[in-house]
Amino acid sequence: MLTTNKKILAAADKGGYAVGAFNVNNLEIIQAVIETAVEEKSPVIIQTSEGAIEYAGMDYLLAMAKIAAKAPVPMSFHLDHGKDLKVIKRAIDAGYTSVMFDGSVLPYKENVAKTKQVVAWAKKKGVSVEAEIGAIKGVEDLVSVSEKQAFFTDPDEAARFTKATGCDALAISIGTAHGAFKSKTTPELDISRLKKIDALVKVPLVLHGASGVSPAMVERLKKHADVLQDGNRLSGAVGIPDEQIKAAIRNGIRKINIDSDLRLAFTAGVRETVVEDHKTIDPRKWLALSKSLMKETVRGKMRLFGSSGKA
Ligand code: G3H
Ligand code: 13P
Ligand code: ZN
């Protein structure tokens, strides 16, 4: 059933677990996420970036989300990293149940003013708002923050920002990064900073850039590297270890964004099918393995985050 991030995250806060927010771009990804949520009896957040909207169109994504929301688990449909106020307003009016305004690289005052504008639009329609303070490094199509622009969230500023804007959830920067190349060494989250933020900020906290970049999936992706002449594409790929995700949840993280892990699973499936089943001309066969690898990825996250069995 379709609900808001605010309701899903309030329940997570009470239960001490986190809910996965999965980036979707097409039918197969949406199906993989919602089918797994039903199998795991887990609440779920399905989110589209502005890049996904450019790719598939807001109307198509919304129509698919509405059908997915018929599933018997709480599901929210969220706009991820909204930067363009026109797109955000359109999403609120069209039926998204939650939107993010990402003003993380704007000057503080401008971030507050624009977030407040989004909150005003959203409140009228019962839509939840996620905002961001602190900037998370990494590059993913339209979401791009350079090493120089990135900075960790200041706990006092986070508290002031949340009060000033009236946002329902807050994305923070504590050492994660967007994309499959998060760091030169194993990333380490700043858990003591998270504890301080959690003590001062009353709304649920959100962790972006949280993919694990499983070595097993990276290996699977490299399986036919020789045939595809693409051996080194993922060398140096590194994600956030499961133990650090668990520590983040223990200390107040309630929404966890996952995109890169789905991209890896999707691509591993396509590459394997192209090499091992290349005679097929049935388009339905090209994405079947991708869908099942994405389902196993989503299942792993729901179990890791503690949301399985909570719907
Ligand atoms: O955080 C960003 C998301 O992973 C979306 O990336 O703009 O390439 O869709 P995208
Ligand atoms: P990953 O690149 O780690 O999957 O992060 C996705 C994300 O934060 C989407 O908003
Ligand atoms: Zn993000």
Short mmCIF file of C-alpha atoms and ligand atoms in Angstrom, two decimals:
data_model
loop_
_atom_site.label_atom_id
_atom_site.label_comp_id
_atom_site.label_asym_id
_atom_site.label_seq_id
_atom_site.Cartn_x
_atom_site.Cartn_y
_atom_site.Cartn_z
CA MET A 1 0.00 0.00 0.00
CA LEU A 2 1.15 3.49 -0.89
CA THR A 3 2.25 5.55 2.11
CA THR A 4 4.77 8.26 2.96
CA ASN A 5 8.41 8.10 4.01
CA LYS A 6 7.37 9.84 7.22
CA LYS A 7 5.16 6.90 8.26
CA ILE A 8 7.59 4.22 7.10
CA LEU A 9 10.51 5.88 8.91
CA ALA A 10 8.54 6.54 12.11
CA ALA A 11 7.87 2.79 12.35
CA ALA A 12 11.56 2.05 11.64
CA ASP A 13 12.58 4.47 14.38
CA LYS A 14 10.32 2.75 16.85
CA GLY A 15 11.59 -0.70 15.83
CA GLY A 16 15.29 0.25 15.63
CA TYR A 17 15.77 -0.87 12.00
CA ALA A 18 16.34 0.87 8.65
CA VAL A 19 14.37 0.77 5.41
CA GLY A 20 16.04 0.39 2.01
CA ALA A 21 15.39 3.07 -0.58
CA PHE A 22 16.12 1.57 -3.97
CA ASN A 23 16.75 3.59 -7.13
CA VAL A 24 14.62 2.41 -10.06
CA ASN A 25 14.73 3.31 -13.73
CA ASN A 26 12.60 0.74 -15.53
CA LEU A 27 9.99 -2.02 -15.17
CA GLU A 28 12.38 -4.84 -14.30
CA ILE A 29 14.06 -2.92 -11.47
CA ILE A 30 10.70 -1.88 -9.98
CA GLN A 31 9.46 -5.48 -10.17
CA ALA A 32 12.64 -6.84 -8.58
CA VAL A 33 12.31 -4.45 -5.64
CA ILE A 34 8.60 -4.81 -4.95
CA GLU A 35 8.45 -8.59 -5.47
CA THR A 36 11.28 -9.02 -2.97
CA ALA A 37 9.62 -6.66 -0.48
CA VAL A 38 6.52 -8.86 -0.60
CA GLU A 39 8.55 -12.07 -0.24
CA GLU A 40 10.48 -10.58 2.69
CA LYS A 41 7.39 -8.93 4.21
CA SER A 42 9.37 -5.69 4.32
CA PRO A 43 8.41 -2.02 4.06
CA VAL A 44 10.18 -0.43 1.09
CA ILE A 45 10.96 2.91 -0.52
CA ILE A 46 11.10 3.06 -4.29
CA GLN A 47 12.88 6.15 -5.55
CA THR A 48 13.65 7.82 -8.86
CA SER A 49 16.39 10.37 -9.46
CA GLU A 50 15.99 13.29 -11.86
CA GLY A 51 18.17 11.19 -14.19
CA ALA A 52 15.65 8.33 -14.03
CA ILE A 53 12.88 10.80 -14.87
CA GLU A 54 14.89 12.08 -17.85
CA TYR A 55 15.38 8.47 -18.97
CA ALA A 56 11.92 6.93 -18.48
CA GLY A 57 9.56 9.88 -17.98
CA MET A 58 7.81 10.77 -14.73
CA ASP A 59 4.41 9.56 -15.94
CA TYR A 60 5.64 6.08 -16.82
CA LEU A 61 7.54 5.74 -13.54
CA LEU A 62 4.56 6.94 -11.54
CA ALA A 63 2.17 4.60 -13.34
CA MET A 64 4.43 1.62 -12.59
CA ALA A 65 4.86 2.74 -8.98
CA LYS A 66 1.10 2.94 -8.51
CA ILE A 67 0.75 -0.66 -9.67
CA ALA A 68 3.65 -1.76 -7.44
CA ALA A 69 1.92 -0.07 -4.49
CA LYS A 70 -0.96 -2.54 -4.77
CA ALA A 71 1.38 -5.02 -3.08
CA PRO A 72 0.52 -5.85 0.54
CA VAL A 73 3.52 -4.06 2.08
CA PRO A 74 4.01 -0.37 2.98
CA MET A 75 5.65 1.35 0.01
CA SER A 76 6.59 4.97 -0.51
CA PHE A 77 7.38 6.55 -3.89
CA HIS A 78 10.16 9.07 -3.44
CA LEU A 79 11.99 11.63 -5.60
CA ASP A 80 15.72 11.17 -4.92
CA HIS A 81 18.14 14.13 -5.10
CA GLY A 82 15.61 16.65 -6.38
CA LYS A 83 17.53 19.78 -7.36
CA ASP A 84 15.26 21.40 -9.88
CA LEU A 85 12.35 23.04 -8.02
CA LYS A 86 10.14 22.65 -11.11
CA VAL A 87 10.68 18.86 -11.14
CA ILE A 88 10.05 18.68 -7.38
CA LYS A 89 6.78 20.65 -7.65
CA ARG A 90 5.68 18.43 -10.53
CA ALA A 91 6.45 15.29 -8.51
CA ILE A 92 4.46 16.58 -5.51
CA ASP A 93 1.48 17.43 -7.72
CA ALA A 94 1.68 14.19 -9.72
CA GLY A 95 1.48 11.78 -6.77
CA TYR A 96 4.95 11.09 -5.34
CA THR A 97 4.49 10.51 -1.60
CA SER A 98 7.92 11.84 -0.67
CA VAL A 99 10.50 14.16 -2.22
CA MET A 100 14.08 15.08 -1.48
CA PHE A 101 15.43 18.56 -1.95
CA ASP A 102 19.20 18.29 -2.30
CA GLY A 103 20.69 21.69 -1.55
CA SER A 104 23.82 20.17 -0.06
CA VAL A 105 26.31 22.17 -2.10
CA LEU A 106 24.38 25.46 -1.84
CA PRO A 107 25.27 28.13 0.72
CA TYR A 108 23.50 27.36 4.05
CA LYS A 109 20.94 30.19 3.75
CA GLU A 110 19.94 29.22 0.22
CA ASN A 111 19.63 25.56 1.23
CA VAL A 112 17.30 26.58 4.10
CA ALA A 113 15.18 28.90 1.92
CA LYS A 114 14.72 26.38 -0.90
CA THR A 115 14.05 23.47 1.49
CA LYS A 116 11.39 25.60 3.24
CA GLN A 117 9.74 26.30 -0.11
CA VAL A 118 9.60 22.56 -0.86
CA VAL A 119 8.24 21.82 2.63
CA ALA A 120 5.47 24.40 2.08
CA TRP A 121 4.42 22.79 -1.23
CA ALA A 122 4.68 19.26 0.19
CA LYS A 123 2.77 19.87 3.43
CA LYS A 124 -0.34 20.92 1.48
CA LYS A 125 -0.42 17.50 -0.20
CA GLY A 126 0.67 15.33 2.74
CA VAL A 127 3.99 14.59 1.03
CA SER A 128 7.15 13.99 3.13
CA VAL A 129 10.35 15.96 2.58
CA GLU A 130 13.95 14.77 2.93
CA ALA A 131 16.67 17.43 2.95
CA GLU A 132 20.46 17.28 3.10
CA ILE A 133 23.10 19.06 5.10
CA GLY A 134 26.74 18.18 4.53
CA ALA A 135 27.78 17.06 1.04
CA ILE A 136 28.43 13.44 0.04
CA LYS A 137 31.18 12.93 -2.52
CA GLY A 138 30.87 10.87 -5.67
CA VAL A 139 29.55 10.98 -9.21
CA GLU A 140 26.40 9.37 -10.63
CA ASP A 141 25.05 11.01 -13.78
CA LEU A 142 23.17 14.11 -12.52
CA VAL A 143 24.28 13.67 -8.88
CA SER A 144 27.86 14.83 -8.69
CA VAL A 145 29.93 16.21 -5.81
CA SER A 146 33.68 16.52 -6.22
CA GLU A 147 36.21 15.65 -3.51
CA LYS A 148 36.69 19.41 -3.00
CA GLN A 149 32.98 20.18 -2.61
CA ALA A 150 32.32 17.31 -0.18
CA PHE A 151 32.15 18.00 3.56
CA PHE A 152 30.91 16.13 6.64
CA THR A 153 27.72 17.18 8.44
CA ASP A 154 28.17 19.45 11.44
CA PRO A 155 25.86 18.21 14.26
CA ASP A 156 24.85 21.69 15.51
CA GLU A 157 24.21 22.96 12.00
CA ALA A 158 22.13 19.83 11.28
CA ALA A 159 19.95 20.56 14.33
CA ARG A 160 19.52 24.23 13.36
CA PHE A 161 18.78 23.30 9.75
CA THR A 162 16.14 20.74 10.67
CA LYS A 163 14.32 23.17 12.98
CA ALA A 164 14.54 26.02 10.48
CA THR A 165 13.20 23.99 7.54
CA GLY A 166 10.65 21.62 9.11
CA CYS A 167 11.93 18.73 6.94
CA ASP A 168 10.76 15.19 7.83
CA ALA A 169 14.07 13.36 7.31
CA LEU A 170 17.68 14.46 7.04
CA ALA A 171 20.42 13.07 4.78
CA ILE A 172 23.85 13.43 6.34
CA SER A 173 27.45 13.10 5.25
CA ILE A 174 29.53 10.84 7.53
CA GLY A 175 31.92 9.10 5.16
CA THR A 176 29.85 7.36 2.50
CA ALA A 177 30.11 8.23 -1.20
CA HIS A 178 27.95 7.79 -4.29
CA GLY A 179 28.96 5.27 -6.93
CA ALA A 180 30.95 2.03 -7.02
CA PHE A 181 34.32 3.65 -6.23
CA LYS A 182 33.78 5.04 -2.77
CA SER A 183 37.32 5.33 -1.53
CA LYS A 184 40.91 4.30 -2.20
CA THR A 185 40.85 2.20 0.98
CA THR A 186 37.96 0.56 2.89
CA PRO A 187 35.61 3.44 3.82
CA GLU A 188 35.15 4.20 7.51
CA LEU A 189 32.04 5.90 8.73
CA ASP A 190 32.32 8.61 11.36
CA ILE A 191 30.07 6.91 13.93
CA SER A 192 30.89 9.34 16.74
CA ARG A 193 29.69 12.20 14.52
CA LEU A 194 26.55 10.20 13.76
CA LYS A 195 25.91 9.75 17.50
CA LYS A 196 26.14 13.51 18.05
CA ILE A 197 23.82 14.23 15.11
CA ASP A 198 21.33 11.62 16.32
CA ALA A 199 21.29 13.17 19.81
CA LEU A 200 20.50 16.62 18.43
CA VAL A 201 18.29 15.95 15.39
CA LYS A 202 14.77 14.75 16.04
CA VAL A 203 13.86 13.52 12.53
CA PRO A 204 14.98 10.16 11.02
CA LEU A 205 18.47 10.18 9.49
CA VAL A 206 19.26 9.04 5.96
CA LEU A 207 22.42 7.38 4.64
CA HIS A 208 23.17 7.94 0.94
CA GLY A 209 25.99 6.28 -0.97
CA ALA A 210 25.58 3.14 1.12
CA SER A 211 26.07 0.34 -1.45
CA GLY A 212 28.29 -2.54 -0.34
CA VAL A 213 29.81 -3.23 -3.79
CA SER A 214 29.94 -6.95 -3.02
CA PRO A 215 33.25 -8.50 -4.16
CA ALA A 216 31.29 -11.59 -5.28
CA MET A 217 29.14 -9.48 -7.62
CA VAL A 218 32.19 -7.63 -8.93
CA GLU A 219 33.81 -11.00 -9.68
CA ARG A 220 30.64 -12.16 -11.44
CA LEU A 221 30.70 -9.00 -13.50
CA LYS A 222 34.27 -9.71 -14.52
CA LYS A 223 33.48 -13.35 -15.38
CA HIS A 224 33.54 -12.83 -19.14
CA ALA A 225 35.98 -9.95 -19.08
CA ASP A 226 38.23 -11.70 -21.59
CA VAL A 227 35.45 -12.18 -24.17
CA LEU A 228 34.18 -8.66 -23.62
CA GLN A 229 37.72 -7.27 -23.50
CA ASP A 230 36.81 -5.33 -20.40
CA GLY A 231 38.96 -6.73 -17.60
CA ASN A 232 39.76 -3.63 -15.62
CA ARG A 233 36.53 -1.68 -15.59
CA LEU A 234 35.82 -2.37 -11.92
CA SER A 235 39.31 -2.61 -10.49
CA GLY A 236 39.40 -0.54 -7.33
CA ALA A 237 35.63 -0.65 -6.80
CA VAL A 238 34.87 -0.56 -3.08
CA GLY A 239 31.71 -0.13 -0.99
CA ILE A 240 30.59 0.21 2.62
CA PRO A 241 31.17 -3.00 4.66
CA ASP A 242 28.06 -4.62 6.20
CA GLU A 243 29.43 -4.17 9.73
CA GLN A 244 29.55 -0.41 9.26
CA ILE A 245 26.01 -0.35 7.93
CA LYS A 246 24.90 -2.24 11.07
CA ALA A 247 26.74 0.28 13.29
CA ALA A 248 25.05 3.15 11.42
CA ILE A 249 21.62 1.60 12.02
CA ARG A 250 22.39 1.03 15.72
CA ASN A 251 23.17 4.73 15.97
CA GLY A 252 20.11 6.19 14.29
CA ILE A 253 20.19 5.71 10.49
CA ARG A 254 16.65 4.82 9.34
CA LYS A 255 16.68 5.15 5.52
CA ILE A 256 19.46 3.67 3.41
CA ASN A 257 19.84 4.50 -0.29
CA ILE A 258 20.99 1.80 -2.67
CA ASP A 259 21.63 2.30 -6.38
CA SER A 260 25.12 1.09 -7.30
CA ASP A 261 24.53 -2.45 -5.96
CA LEU A 262 21.48 -2.75 -8.23
CA ARG A 263 23.47 -1.42 -11.17
CA LEU A 264 26.16 -4.04 -10.59
CA ALA A 265 23.60 -6.86 -10.36
CA PHE A 266 21.75 -5.63 -13.45
CA THR A 267 24.95 -5.35 -15.48
CA ALA A 268 26.32 -8.70 -14.30
CA GLY A 269 23.10 -10.37 -15.51
CA VAL A 270 23.15 -8.66 -18.91
CA ARG A 271 26.83 -9.43 -19.49
CA GLU A 272 26.44 -13.08 -18.55
CA THR A 273 23.39 -13.45 -20.79
CA VAL A 274 25.06 -11.72 -23.73
CA VAL A 275 27.98 -14.15 -23.58
CA GLU A 276 26.24 -17.38 -22.55
CA ASP A 277 22.89 -17.06 -24.31
CA HIS A 278 23.77 -14.79 -27.20
CA LYS A 279 21.63 -16.63 -29.73
CA THR A 280 18.37 -15.45 -28.20
CA ILE A 281 16.41 -12.74 -29.95
CA ASP A 282 13.70 -12.62 -27.30
CA PRO A 283 14.08 -9.32 -25.38
CA ARG A 284 12.41 -10.87 -22.33
CA LYS A 285 15.36 -13.24 -21.98
CA TRP A 286 18.01 -10.51 -21.95
CA LEU A 287 16.88 -9.16 -18.57
CA ALA A 288 15.71 -12.31 -16.75
CA LEU A 289 19.01 -13.05 -15.03
CA SER A 290 19.47 -9.36 -14.17
CA LYS A 291 16.12 -9.33 -12.45
CA SER A 292 16.88 -12.40 -10.36
CA LEU A 293 20.33 -11.03 -9.35
CA MET A 294 18.69 -7.73 -8.35
CA LYS A 295 16.13 -9.62 -6.28
CA GLU A 296 18.88 -11.40 -4.35
CA THR A 297 20.62 -8.06 -3.83
CA VAL A 298 17.46 -6.43 -2.45
CA ARG A 299 16.80 -9.46 -0.22
CA GLY A 300 20.29 -9.19 1.26
CA LYS A 301 19.76 -5.51 2.03
CA MET A 302 16.38 -6.03 3.69
CA ARG A 303 17.88 -8.69 5.94
CA LEU A 304 20.95 -6.56 6.71
CA PHE A 305 18.83 -3.48 7.48
CA GLY A 306 16.47 -5.46 9.72
CA SER A 307 13.32 -4.53 7.76
CA SER A 308 12.46 -8.12 6.72
CA GLY A 309 9.36 -9.31 8.55
CA LYS A 310 8.41 -5.76 9.61
CA ALA A 311 5.57 -5.23 7.13
O1 G3H B 1 22.48 9.25 -5.74
C1 G3H B 1 22.27 9.17 -6.93
C2 G3H B 1 21.56 8.06 -7.52
O2 G3H B 1 22.34 6.92 -7.48
C3 G3H B 1 21.02 8.41 -8.85
O3 G3H B 1 21.94 8.39 -9.88
O4 G3H B 1 21.36 10.37 -11.33
O5 G3H B 1 22.54 8.35 -12.25
O6 G3H B 1 20.14 8.20 -11.63
P1 G3H B 1 21.47 8.85 -11.36
P1 13P B 2 25.08 4.15 -3.96
O1 13P B 2 25.77 4.75 -5.15
O2 13P B 2 26.04 3.81 -2.87
O3 13P B 2 24.20 3.02 -4.29
O4 13P B 2 24.13 5.30 -3.34
C1 13P B 2 22.89 5.58 -3.93
C2 13P B 2 22.26 6.81 -3.40
O5 13P B 2 22.67 7.41 -2.43
C3 13P B 2 21.08 7.28 -4.12
O6 13P B 2 20.60 8.47 -3.59
ZN ZN B 3 22.16 9.74 -2.88
#
